[in-house]
Short mmCIF file of C-alpha atoms and ligand atoms in Angstrom, two decimals:
data_model
loop_
_atom_site.label_atom_id
_atom_site.label_comp_id
_atom_site.label_asym_id
_atom_site.label_seq_id
_atom_site.Cartn_x
_atom_site.Cartn_y
_atom_site.Cartn_z
CA UNK Z 640 100.31 -118.32 13.94
CA UNK Z 641 104.09 -119.26 13.26
CA UNK Z 642 105.27 -122.67 13.72
CA UNK Z 643 106.60 -123.74 17.26
CA UNK Z 644 109.36 -126.27 16.71
CA UNK Z 645 112.70 -126.85 18.43
CA UNK Z 646 115.22 -125.97 15.78
CA UNK Z 647 114.72 -125.30 11.93
CA UNK Z 648 118.43 -125.99 11.38
CA UNK Z 649 117.59 -129.70 11.97
CA UNK Z 650 115.48 -129.73 8.72
CA UNK Z 651 118.17 -131.38 6.59
CA UNK Z 652 118.30 -134.59 8.74
CA UNK Z 653 114.38 -134.65 8.85
CA UNK Z 654 114.32 -134.36 4.97
CA UNK Z 655 116.66 -137.32 4.54
CA UNK Z 656 114.46 -139.38 6.83
CA UNK Z 657 111.27 -138.45 4.95
CA UNK Z 658 113.07 -139.43 1.64
CA UNK Z 659 113.85 -142.83 2.90
CA UNK Z 660 110.25 -143.19 3.85
CA UNK Z 661 109.24 -141.95 0.30
CA UNK Z 662 111.19 -144.66 -1.33
CA UNK Z 663 109.61 -147.37 0.82
CA UNK Z 664 105.82 -146.10 0.64
CA UNK Z 665 104.69 -147.10 -2.68
CA UNK Z 666 100.84 -146.64 -1.83
CA UNK Z 667 101.39 -143.17 -0.46
CA UNK Z 668 103.64 -142.18 -3.36
CA UNK Z 669 100.89 -143.17 -5.66
CA UNK Z 670 98.38 -141.17 -3.85
CA UNK Z 671 100.76 -138.19 -3.52
CA UNK Z 672 101.03 -137.99 -7.38
CA UNK Z 673 97.26 -138.70 -7.90
CA UNK Z 674 96.44 -135.93 -5.30
CA UNK Z 675 98.98 -133.37 -6.90
CA UNK Z 676 96.92 -133.64 -10.14
CA UNK Z 677 93.35 -133.72 -8.60
CA UNK Z 678 93.64 -131.51 -5.44
CA UNK Z 679 90.89 -133.15 -3.46
CA UNK Z 680 91.70 -131.00 -0.38
CA UNK Z 681 91.89 -127.53 -2.24
CA UNK Z 682 90.71 -124.94 0.21
CA UNK Z 683 90.74 -127.31 3.07
CA UNK Z 684 92.30 -126.98 6.54
CA UNK Z 685 93.49 -130.32 8.08
CA UNK Z 686 94.66 -130.35 11.84
CA UNK Z 687 96.69 -133.63 12.31
CA UNK Z 688 97.93 -135.18 15.55
CA UNK Z 689 99.85 -138.22 15.01
CA UNK Z 690 103.22 -139.46 16.37
CA UNK Z 691 105.41 -137.01 14.56
CA UNK Z 692 108.15 -139.03 12.77
CA UNK Z 693 109.08 -139.39 9.18
CA UNK Z 694 106.13 -141.69 8.01
CA UNK Z 695 103.59 -139.18 9.49
CA UNK Z 696 105.51 -136.37 7.81
CA UNK Z 697 105.12 -138.06 4.52
CA UNK Z 698 101.33 -138.39 5.06
CA UNK Z 699 101.24 -134.69 5.85
CA UNK Z 700 103.10 -133.92 2.56
CA UNK Z 701 100.78 -136.19 0.70
CA UNK Z 702 97.74 -134.26 1.97
CA UNK Z 703 99.37 -131.03 1.29
CA UNK Z 704 100.17 -132.09 -2.31
CA UNK Z 705 96.41 -132.58 -2.53
CA UNK Z 706 95.75 -128.89 -1.66
CA UNK Z 707 95.31 -129.18 1.97
CA UNK Z 708 96.64 -126.41 4.41
CA UNK Z 709 98.23 -128.58 7.00
CA UNK Z 710 98.42 -127.79 10.82
CA UNK Z 711 100.40 -130.57 12.35
CA UNK Z 712 101.34 -131.71 15.92
CA UNK Z 713 102.35 -134.76 17.55
CA UNK Z 714 100.22 -137.28 19.55
CA UNK Z 715 102.79 -138.05 22.33
CA UNK Z 716 105.60 -135.85 23.83
CA UNK Z 717 108.30 -138.58 23.50
CA UNK Z 718 107.46 -139.53 19.86
CA UNK Z 719 107.98 -136.34 18.23
CA UNK Z 720 111.31 -136.11 16.19
CA UNK Z 721 112.61 -132.56 16.17
CA UNK Z 722 114.37 -132.90 12.84
CA UNK Z 723 111.19 -134.20 10.96
CA UNK Z 724 109.20 -131.27 12.59
CA UNK Z 725 111.84 -128.93 11.13
CA UNK Z 726 111.64 -130.57 7.74
CA UNK Z 727 107.88 -130.13 7.63
CA UNK Z 728 108.11 -126.38 8.43
CA UNK Z 729 110.96 -126.13 5.73
CA UNK Z 730 108.29 -127.62 3.30
CA UNK Z 731 105.88 -124.91 4.11
CA UNK Z 732 103.68 -126.78 6.73
CA UNK Z 733 102.61 -125.16 10.14
CA UNK Z 734 103.93 -127.36 12.84
CA UNK Z 735 103.48 -127.07 16.74
CA UNK Z 736 105.47 -129.77 18.28
CA UNK Z 737 108.78 -130.66 19.92
CA UNK Z 738 110.35 -133.76 21.59
CA UNK Z 739 109.76 -133.97 25.44
CA UNK Z 740 107.11 -131.33 25.54
CA UNK Z 741 105.62 -130.58 29.06
CA UNK Z 742 102.01 -131.48 29.52
CA UNK Z 743 101.28 -127.74 29.31
CA UNK Z 744 103.29 -127.33 26.09
CA UNK Z 745 101.73 -130.52 24.63
CA UNK Z 746 98.20 -128.96 25.32
CA UNK Z 747 99.19 -125.62 23.86
CA UNK Z 748 100.42 -127.35 20.62
CA UNK Z 749 97.11 -129.37 20.38
CA UNK Z 750 95.20 -126.17 20.86
CA UNK Z 751 97.29 -124.16 18.33
CA UNK Z 752 96.41 -126.59 15.47
CA UNK Z 753 92.69 -126.64 16.32
CA UNK Z 754 92.44 -122.76 16.73
CA UNK Z 755 92.96 -122.28 12.92
CA UNK Z 756 89.34 -123.78 12.47
CA UNK Z 757 90.05 -127.10 10.70
CA UNK Z 758 87.69 -128.69 8.10
CA UNK Z 759 89.17 -132.12 8.69
CA UNK Z 760 90.79 -133.66 11.80
CA UNK Z 761 93.19 -136.56 11.92
CA UNK Z 762 93.58 -137.86 15.28
CA UNK Z 763 95.49 -140.53 16.96
CA UNK Z 764 94.27 -141.38 20.44
CA UNK Z 765 91.44 -138.77 20.44
CA UNK Z 766 93.20 -135.69 21.88
CA UNK Z 767 92.19 -133.47 19.08
CA UNK Z 768 88.49 -134.49 19.16
CA UNK Z 769 88.38 -134.31 22.89
CA UNK Z 770 89.70 -130.67 22.92
CA UNK Z 771 87.45 -129.76 20.16
CA UNK Z 772 84.35 -130.97 22.12
CA UNK Z 773 85.42 -129.38 25.36
CA UNK Z 774 87.36 -125.98 25.10
CA UNK Z 775 86.80 -125.09 21.34
CA UNK Z 776 83.18 -126.13 20.75
CA UNK Z 777 82.55 -122.92 18.82
CA UNK Z 778 84.73 -124.36 15.97
CA UNK Z 779 82.70 -127.53 15.61
CA UNK Z 780 80.38 -126.11 12.86
CA UNK Z 781 83.41 -125.76 10.46
CA UNK Z 782 84.48 -129.46 10.86
CA UNK Z 783 83.36 -131.78 8.06
CA UNK Z 784 84.58 -134.72 9.97
CA UNK Z 785 87.71 -136.66 11.03
CA UNK Z 786 89.69 -139.89 11.02
CA UNK Z 787 90.97 -141.84 14.08
CA UNK Z 788 93.96 -143.87 13.94
CA UNK Z 789 94.18 -146.16 16.83
CA UNK Z 790 92.14 -148.60 19.09
CA UNK Z 791 92.23 -146.35 22.27
CA UNK Z 792 90.82 -143.36 20.03
CA UNK Z 793 88.16 -145.52 18.87
CA UNK Z 794 87.16 -146.57 22.35
CA UNK Z 795 87.01 -142.90 23.32
CA UNK Z 796 84.90 -141.95 20.29
CA UNK Z 797 82.42 -144.91 20.75
CA UNK Z 798 81.91 -143.63 24.40
CA UNK Z 799 81.16 -140.25 23.19
CA UNK Z 800 78.76 -141.47 20.50
CA UNK Z 801 77.01 -143.79 22.95
CA UNK Z 802 76.47 -140.67 25.21
CA UNK Z 803 75.32 -138.60 22.29
CA UNK Z 804 78.30 -136.33 22.49
CA UNK Z 805 80.03 -136.71 19.21
CA UNK Z 806 79.26 -133.88 17.12
CA UNK Z 807 80.72 -134.64 13.75
CA UNK Z 808 81.52 -137.91 11.87
CA UNK Z 809 84.54 -139.78 12.57
CA UNK Z 810 86.09 -142.55 10.41
CA UNK Z 811 87.25 -145.46 12.27
CA UNK Z 812 90.42 -146.01 10.28
CA UNK Z 813 91.88 -148.41 12.91
CA UNK Z 814 89.00 -150.88 12.16
CA UNK Z 815 89.91 -151.16 8.44
CA UNK Z 816 91.27 -154.68 7.72
CA UNK Z 817 94.28 -152.97 5.89
CA UNK Z 818 95.07 -151.05 9.07
CA UNK Z 819 94.81 -153.36 12.19
CA UNK Z 820 95.57 -156.70 10.61
CA UNK Z 821 99.13 -155.35 9.77
CA UNK Z 822 99.79 -152.10 11.72
CA UNK Z 823 98.71 -153.37 15.05
CA UNK Z 824 99.99 -156.92 14.73
CA UNK Z 825 103.06 -156.77 12.41
CA UNK Z 826 103.98 -153.30 12.91
CA UNK Z 827 103.67 -153.30 16.73
CA UNK Z 828 105.31 -156.71 16.85
CA UNK Z 829 108.32 -155.62 15.10
CA UNK Z 830 108.71 -152.13 16.37
CA UNK Z 831 108.27 -153.00 19.89
CA UNK Z 832 111.20 -155.33 19.90
CA UNK Z 833 113.23 -152.87 17.86
CA UNK Z 834 112.67 -150.31 20.57
CA UNK Z 835 113.41 -152.77 23.48
CA UNK Z 836 116.40 -154.04 21.81
CA UNK Z 837 118.16 -150.88 20.80
CA UNK Z 838 117.35 -149.35 24.16
CA UNK Z 839 118.42 -152.14 26.49
CA UNK Z 840 121.19 -154.00 24.29
CA UNK Z 841 120.31 -157.13 26.16
CA UNK Z 842 119.54 -160.78 24.81
CA UNK Z 843 115.95 -161.93 24.74
CA UNK Z 844 116.60 -165.61 23.91
CA UNK Z 845 115.96 -167.78 27.04
CA UNK Z 846 114.32 -164.99 28.90
CA UNK Z 847 110.70 -164.86 30.05
CA UNK Z 848 108.54 -162.17 28.27
CA UNK Z 849 105.20 -161.26 29.88
CA UNK Z 850 102.76 -159.79 27.25
CA UNK Z 851 99.72 -158.00 28.81
CA UNK Z 852 96.75 -158.23 26.40
CA UNK Z 853 96.42 -160.66 23.69
CA UNK Z 854 94.62 -158.23 21.09
CA UNK Z 855 95.87 -157.46 17.69
CA UNK Z 856 99.06 -155.66 19.05
CA UNK Z 857 99.72 -158.12 21.84
CA UNK Z 858 99.60 -161.10 19.25
CA UNK Z 859 102.26 -159.41 17.23
CA UNK Z 860 104.47 -158.74 20.27
CA UNK Z 861 104.19 -162.32 21.61
CA UNK Z 862 104.76 -163.79 18.18
CA UNK Z 863 108.07 -161.77 17.73
CA UNK Z 864 109.12 -162.52 21.24
CA UNK Z 865 108.96 -166.20 20.56
CA UNK Z 866 110.86 -165.55 17.41
CA UNK Z 867 113.62 -164.01 19.39
CA UNK Z 868 113.62 -167.18 21.49
CA UNK Z 869 111.89 -165.98 24.63
CA UNK Z 870 109.42 -168.02 26.77
CA UNK Z 871 106.16 -166.06 26.59
CA UNK Z 872 103.43 -165.58 29.21
CA UNK Z 873 100.31 -163.77 28.22
CA UNK Z 874 97.99 -162.03 30.68
CA UNK Z 875 94.39 -161.43 29.67
CA UNK Z 876 90.83 -160.50 30.90
CA UNK Z 877 88.98 -162.02 27.83
CA UNK Z 878 88.59 -165.83 28.09
CA UNK Z 879 88.50 -166.24 24.32
CA UNK Z 880 91.60 -164.23 23.71
CA UNK Z 881 93.45 -166.25 26.56
CA UNK Z 882 92.35 -169.60 24.82
CA UNK Z 883 93.64 -168.28 21.49
CA UNK Z 884 97.13 -167.50 23.49
CA UNK Z 885 97.09 -171.08 24.72
CA UNK Z 886 96.51 -172.58 21.32
CA UNK Z 887 99.29 -170.19 19.92
CA UNK Z 888 101.59 -172.05 22.34
CA UNK Z 889 101.96 -169.42 25.06
CA UNK Z 890 101.41 -169.76 28.86
CA UNK Z 891 98.49 -167.71 30.40
CA UNK Z 892 98.15 -166.71 33.96
CA UNK Z 893 97.21 -163.65 35.97
CA UNK Z 894 99.61 -160.74 36.30
CA UNK Z 895 100.25 -161.24 39.97
CA UNK Z 896 101.69 -164.67 39.12
CA UNK Z 897 103.38 -163.58 36.01
CA UNK Z 898 104.91 -160.65 37.72
CA UNK Z 899 107.09 -163.04 39.88
CA UNK Z 900 108.46 -164.78 36.66
CA UNK Z 901 109.05 -162.17 33.94
CA UNK Z 902 112.31 -160.69 32.77
CA UNK Z 903 110.64 -158.36 30.36
CA UNK Z 904 107.02 -156.93 30.57
CA UNK Z 905 105.18 -155.28 27.76
CA UNK Z 906 101.74 -153.95 28.45
CA UNK Z 907 99.50 -153.40 25.29
CA UNK Z 908 95.86 -153.48 26.61
CA UNK Z 909 94.53 -149.92 26.17
CA UNK Z 910 93.49 -150.35 29.98
CA UNK Z 911 94.55 -148.64 33.19
CA UNK Z 912 97.18 -149.85 35.78
CA UNK Z 913 97.70 -153.22 34.31
CA UNK Z 914 100.97 -153.40 36.30
CA UNK Z 915 100.47 -151.68 39.75
CA UNK Z 916 101.87 -151.64 43.12
CA UNK Z 917 100.84 -155.14 44.07
CA UNK Z 918 102.82 -156.36 41.04
CA UNK Z 919 105.87 -154.06 41.52
CA UNK Z 920 106.61 -155.66 44.80
CA UNK Z 921 106.65 -159.15 43.27
CA UNK Z 922 108.78 -158.41 40.32
CA UNK Z 923 112.35 -160.03 40.09
CA UNK Z 924 115.36 -157.85 40.66
CA UNK Z 925 116.34 -156.50 37.30
CA UNK Z 926 112.85 -156.84 35.57
CA UNK Z 927 112.49 -154.52 32.64
CA UNK Z 928 108.85 -152.95 31.92
CA UNK Z 929 107.61 -151.17 29.01
CA UNK Z 930 104.34 -150.17 27.48
CA UNK Z 931 103.09 -150.15 23.97
CA UNK Z 932 99.52 -149.29 24.58
CA UNK Z 933 98.40 -145.84 23.62
CA UNK Z 934 98.42 -144.00 27.04
CA UNK Z 935 101.25 -144.14 29.64
CA UNK Z 936 98.87 -145.25 32.24
CA UNK Z 937 99.22 -149.16 31.75
CA UNK Z 938 102.18 -149.28 34.11
CA UNK Z 939 101.23 -147.33 37.25
CA UNK Z 940 104.14 -144.94 37.02
CA UNK Z 941 102.86 -142.42 39.35
CA UNK Z 942 102.66 -144.96 42.14
CA UNK Z 943 106.13 -146.41 41.21
CA UNK Z 944 107.74 -143.05 41.55
CA UNK Z 945 106.03 -142.57 44.85
CA UNK Z 946 107.18 -145.88 46.39
CA UNK Z 947 110.77 -145.84 44.95
CA UNK Z 948 113.45 -145.36 47.64
CA UNK Z 949 116.09 -144.44 45.01
CA UNK Z 950 116.21 -144.01 41.12
CA UNK Z 951 118.82 -143.85 38.60
CA UNK Z 952 119.04 -143.35 34.78
CA UNK Z 953 120.93 -146.27 33.58
CA UNK Z 954 120.98 -145.46 29.86
CA UNK Z 955 119.04 -143.18 27.52
CA UNK Z 956 115.33 -144.19 27.93
CA UNK Z 957 116.00 -146.54 30.90
CA UNK Z 958 115.13 -145.42 34.42
CA UNK Z 959 115.84 -147.58 37.26
CA UNK Z 960 113.61 -147.56 40.51
CA UNK Z 961 114.88 -149.20 43.68
CA UNK Z 962 112.06 -150.47 45.91
CA UNK Z 963 112.16 -150.95 49.77
CA UNK Z 964 112.73 -154.68 49.28
CA UNK Z 965 116.07 -153.90 47.61
CA UNK Z 966 115.11 -154.86 44.08
CA UNK Z 967 115.60 -152.59 41.12
CA UNK Z 968 113.19 -152.50 38.33
CA UNK Z 969 113.64 -150.66 35.10
CA UNK Z 970 111.25 -148.76 32.93
CA UNK Z 971 111.85 -147.94 29.40
CA UNK Z 972 110.70 -144.61 27.81
CA UNK Z 973 108.92 -143.45 30.97
CA UNK Z 974 106.13 -146.00 30.44
CA UNK Z 975 105.16 -144.30 27.15
CA UNK Z 976 104.75 -146.29 23.86
CA UNK Z 977 108.05 -147.99 23.72
CA UNK Z 978 108.17 -148.50 19.79
CA UNK Z 979 107.96 -144.67 19.47
CA UNK Z 980 109.48 -143.24 22.57
CA UNK Z 981 112.47 -145.60 22.24
CA UNK Z 982 112.44 -146.28 18.55
CA UNK Z 983 111.22 -144.81 15.16
CA UNK Z 984 107.76 -146.54 15.18
CA UNK Z 985 106.36 -149.08 12.75
CA UNK Z 986 108.27 -150.01 9.59
CA UNK Z 987 107.50 -147.75 6.67
CA UNK Z 988 105.86 -150.44 4.38
CA UNK Z 989 103.41 -151.06 7.29
CA UNK Z 990 102.43 -147.25 7.79
CA UNK Z 991 102.27 -146.93 3.92
CA UNK Z 992 99.10 -149.22 4.30
CA UNK Z 993 97.71 -147.46 7.31
CA UNK Z 994 98.29 -143.92 5.95
CA UNK Z 995 96.83 -144.81 2.47
CA UNK Z 996 93.73 -145.69 4.43
CA UNK Z 997 94.01 -142.43 6.28
CA UNK Z 998 94.53 -140.35 3.09
CA UNK Z 999 91.64 -142.02 1.39
CA UNK Z 1000 89.27 -141.60 4.29
CA UNK Z 1001 90.09 -137.88 4.51
CA UNK Z 1002 89.19 -137.69 0.74
CA UNK Z 1003 86.06 -139.69 1.45
CA UNK Z 1004 84.99 -137.17 4.14
CA UNK Z 1005 85.37 -134.22 1.63
CA UNK Z 1006 83.49 -135.99 -1.06
CA UNK Z 1007 80.63 -136.64 1.29
CA UNK Z 1008 80.70 -133.47 3.20
CA UNK Z 1009 77.26 -132.60 4.69
CA UNK Z 1010 75.53 -135.92 3.62
CA UNK Z 1011 76.90 -138.23 6.40
CA UNK Z 1012 74.23 -139.24 8.69
CA UNK Z 1013 76.25 -141.53 11.07
CA UNK Z 1014 78.57 -140.20 13.51
CA UNK Z 1015 80.94 -143.33 13.51
CA UNK Z 1016 81.76 -144.39 9.98
CA UNK Z 1017 83.73 -147.51 8.88
CA UNK Z 1018 86.19 -147.34 6.03
CA UNK Z 1019 84.18 -148.69 3.10
CA UNK Z 1020 85.16 -152.24 2.21
CA UNK Z 1021 85.91 -151.28 -1.33
CA UNK Z 1022 88.66 -148.90 -0.11
CA UNK Z 1023 90.23 -151.71 1.93
CA UNK Z 1024 90.10 -154.16 -0.93
CA UNK Z 1025 91.52 -151.48 -3.34
CA UNK Z 1026 94.49 -150.81 -1.05
CA UNK Z 1027 95.05 -154.51 -0.59
CA UNK Z 1028 95.07 -155.08 -4.43
CA UNK Z 1029 97.57 -152.22 -4.93
CA UNK Z 1030 99.82 -153.26 -2.18
CA UNK Z 1031 99.80 -156.82 -3.57
CA UNK Z 1032 100.73 -155.41 -7.01
CA UNK Z 1033 103.61 -153.22 -5.37
CA UNK Z 1034 104.76 -156.49 -3.68
CA UNK Z 1035 104.87 -158.24 -7.27
CA UNK Z 1036 102.35 -161.00 -6.00
CA UNK Z 1037 99.31 -162.04 -7.97
CA UNK Z 1038 96.43 -164.21 -6.76
CA UNK Z 1039 93.74 -166.42 -8.27
CA UNK Z 1040 90.35 -165.17 -9.47
CA UNK Z 1041 87.08 -167.13 -9.05
CA UNK Z 1042 85.85 -168.88 -12.13
CA UNK Z 1043 82.12 -168.38 -13.10
CA UNK Z 1044 81.49 -171.84 -11.97
CA UNK Z 1045 83.22 -171.29 -8.65
CA UNK Z 1046 81.35 -168.06 -8.05
CA UNK Z 1047 78.00 -170.04 -8.83
CA UNK Z 1048 79.17 -172.91 -6.27
CA UNK Z 1049 79.79 -170.39 -3.55
CA UNK Z 1050 76.79 -168.08 -3.92
CA UNK Z 1051 73.99 -170.39 -4.94
CA UNK Z 1052 72.13 -172.90 -2.70
CA UNK Z 1053 71.59 -175.49 -5.30
CA UNK Z 1054 68.08 -176.02 -4.07
N1 NAD H 156 102.46 -149.09 20.00
C1 NAD H 156 101.76 -148.86 18.87
O1 NAD H 156 102.38 -148.58 17.97
C2 NAD H 156 100.30 -149.22 18.68
C3 NAD H 156 99.70 -149.52 17.55
C4 NAD H 156 98.34 -149.83 17.43
C5 NAD H 156 97.75 -149.75 18.67
N2 NAD H 156 98.17 -149.38 19.86
C6 NAD H 156 97.45 -149.29 21.18
O2 NAD H 156 97.63 -150.59 21.82
C7 NAD H 156 96.61 -150.75 22.62
C8 NAD H 156 95.89 -152.16 22.25
O3 NAD H 156 95.40 -152.12 20.93
P1 NAD H 156 94.91 -153.40 20.19
O4 NAD H 156 94.62 -153.05 18.82
O5 NAD H 156 95.85 -154.73 20.39
O6 NAD H 156 93.56 -153.55 20.98
P2 NAD H 156 92.57 -154.93 21.13
O7 NAD H 156 91.23 -154.44 21.67
O8 NAD H 156 92.71 -155.71 19.91
O9 NAD H 156 93.47 -155.66 22.27
C9 NAD H 156 93.50 -155.33 23.78
C10 NAD H 156 93.40 -156.57 24.53
O10 NAD H 156 93.76 -156.35 25.87
C11 NAD H 156 93.00 -157.06 26.74
N3 NAD H 156 92.88 -156.37 28.05
C12 NAD H 156 92.13 -155.29 28.36
N4 NAD H 156 92.44 -155.01 29.60
C13 NAD H 156 93.31 -155.82 30.19
C14 NAD H 156 93.95 -156.05 31.36
N5 NAD H 156 93.67 -155.17 32.40
N6 NAD H 156 94.83 -157.08 31.61
C15 NAD H 156 95.04 -158.07 30.48
N7 NAD H 156 94.42 -157.83 29.42
C16 NAD H 156 93.64 -156.74 29.12
C17 NAD H 156 91.76 -157.16 26.00
O11 NAD H 156 90.90 -158.29 26.56
C18 NAD H 156 92.15 -157.24 24.50
O12 NAD H 156 92.30 -158.71 24.19
C19 NAD H 156 95.66 -149.62 22.37
O13 NAD H 156 95.96 -148.67 23.33
C20 NAD H 156 95.95 -149.11 21.10
O14 NAD H 156 95.62 -147.81 20.95
C21 NAD H 156 99.53 -149.19 19.89
#
């Protein structure tokens, strides 16, 4: 099936973005060269659904260099960059994605990359795996396994596994240390504020920022908000995480109290309706809302659109909603992942680590085809450590090594 993209003439701009990424992704470049020689994916079809911007494109090219036939789509209608999609087609990959796809188009694109009968699935949020297990079950026998990029996708996979419904092995890429320690915390921390700042062009210093969820991503978002000079309030449902937020110097309270105080709100929980109608009416006039969690359900956008008495687009990616109490509230990027819908996603050096883990996990699946008994697989610790060592070397940093005596001290009881 031919590619479905917006405009092949945009390829030049996309290729330049990918070249910038290549120059800043040392691990992926190393794997690209290695795969070019060893061809670990020769004869394999890979279907990939990840936010389709330049870092993802470089992952696709790395897998293609390893001999994979790549079938690529995005994982969110607002995060696809049309010039990057065009660049991949120019490089000979099959792509089905465009910016601002309707729900029907998005589903058609997902289906198109699966209908080729992939051997490996690379998913971000679980949409490919879900469709494979519902509408395209007949293609499951051809699947060796897959890799899942994000927390929300893992939650969906774990639910499927619990119910005995997951039919092929999936690697929990998100759970690798070299993924969530850095991608979720430092990647989301930086890119969320990049998205908010470039979209609003407003000052953060002196404002009150409410961060919903103090998980790996929330810690990064709160840390960077503090660095920008904001007063940060955290909302949580987990008492341990709430104490962690208090000890990190943040105020903690329920959303219905925080709603009255915040200037900026960032939801990053992976949960549903974290800011809902009860909160909308409590918000200050001019409050700015955005979401960094995977799905656009954390802010109850459907209800907000219903109760708004007026709406106006203020700037690109800022929609204002007027409530019956006269207050305007502003939502960035339609409540979709703000760092991707309103920005370029995580910094290249961060995705270098996440995607090195992705590429090595895909290689692991091919090498262990047919022998994996578990349906949920963690990235082997040695892969994590190897990626960390290589990244350190690229950063020009070295660390100490245990002496024989120290090893003895740590490993023997002395009894
Ligand atoms: N924007 C990005 O680029 C990006 C990157 C990585 C992950 N994600 C997504 O961000 C979300 C969070 O990921 P994470 O790795 O931080 O997960 P996590 O499990 O580490 O943290 C989520 C936190 O939210 C809290 N929480 C859940 N429901 C809540 C509610 N109703 N109110 C307040 N707090 C609540 C949980 O107790 C937990 O502490 C997921 O959807 C994940 O897929 C986004």
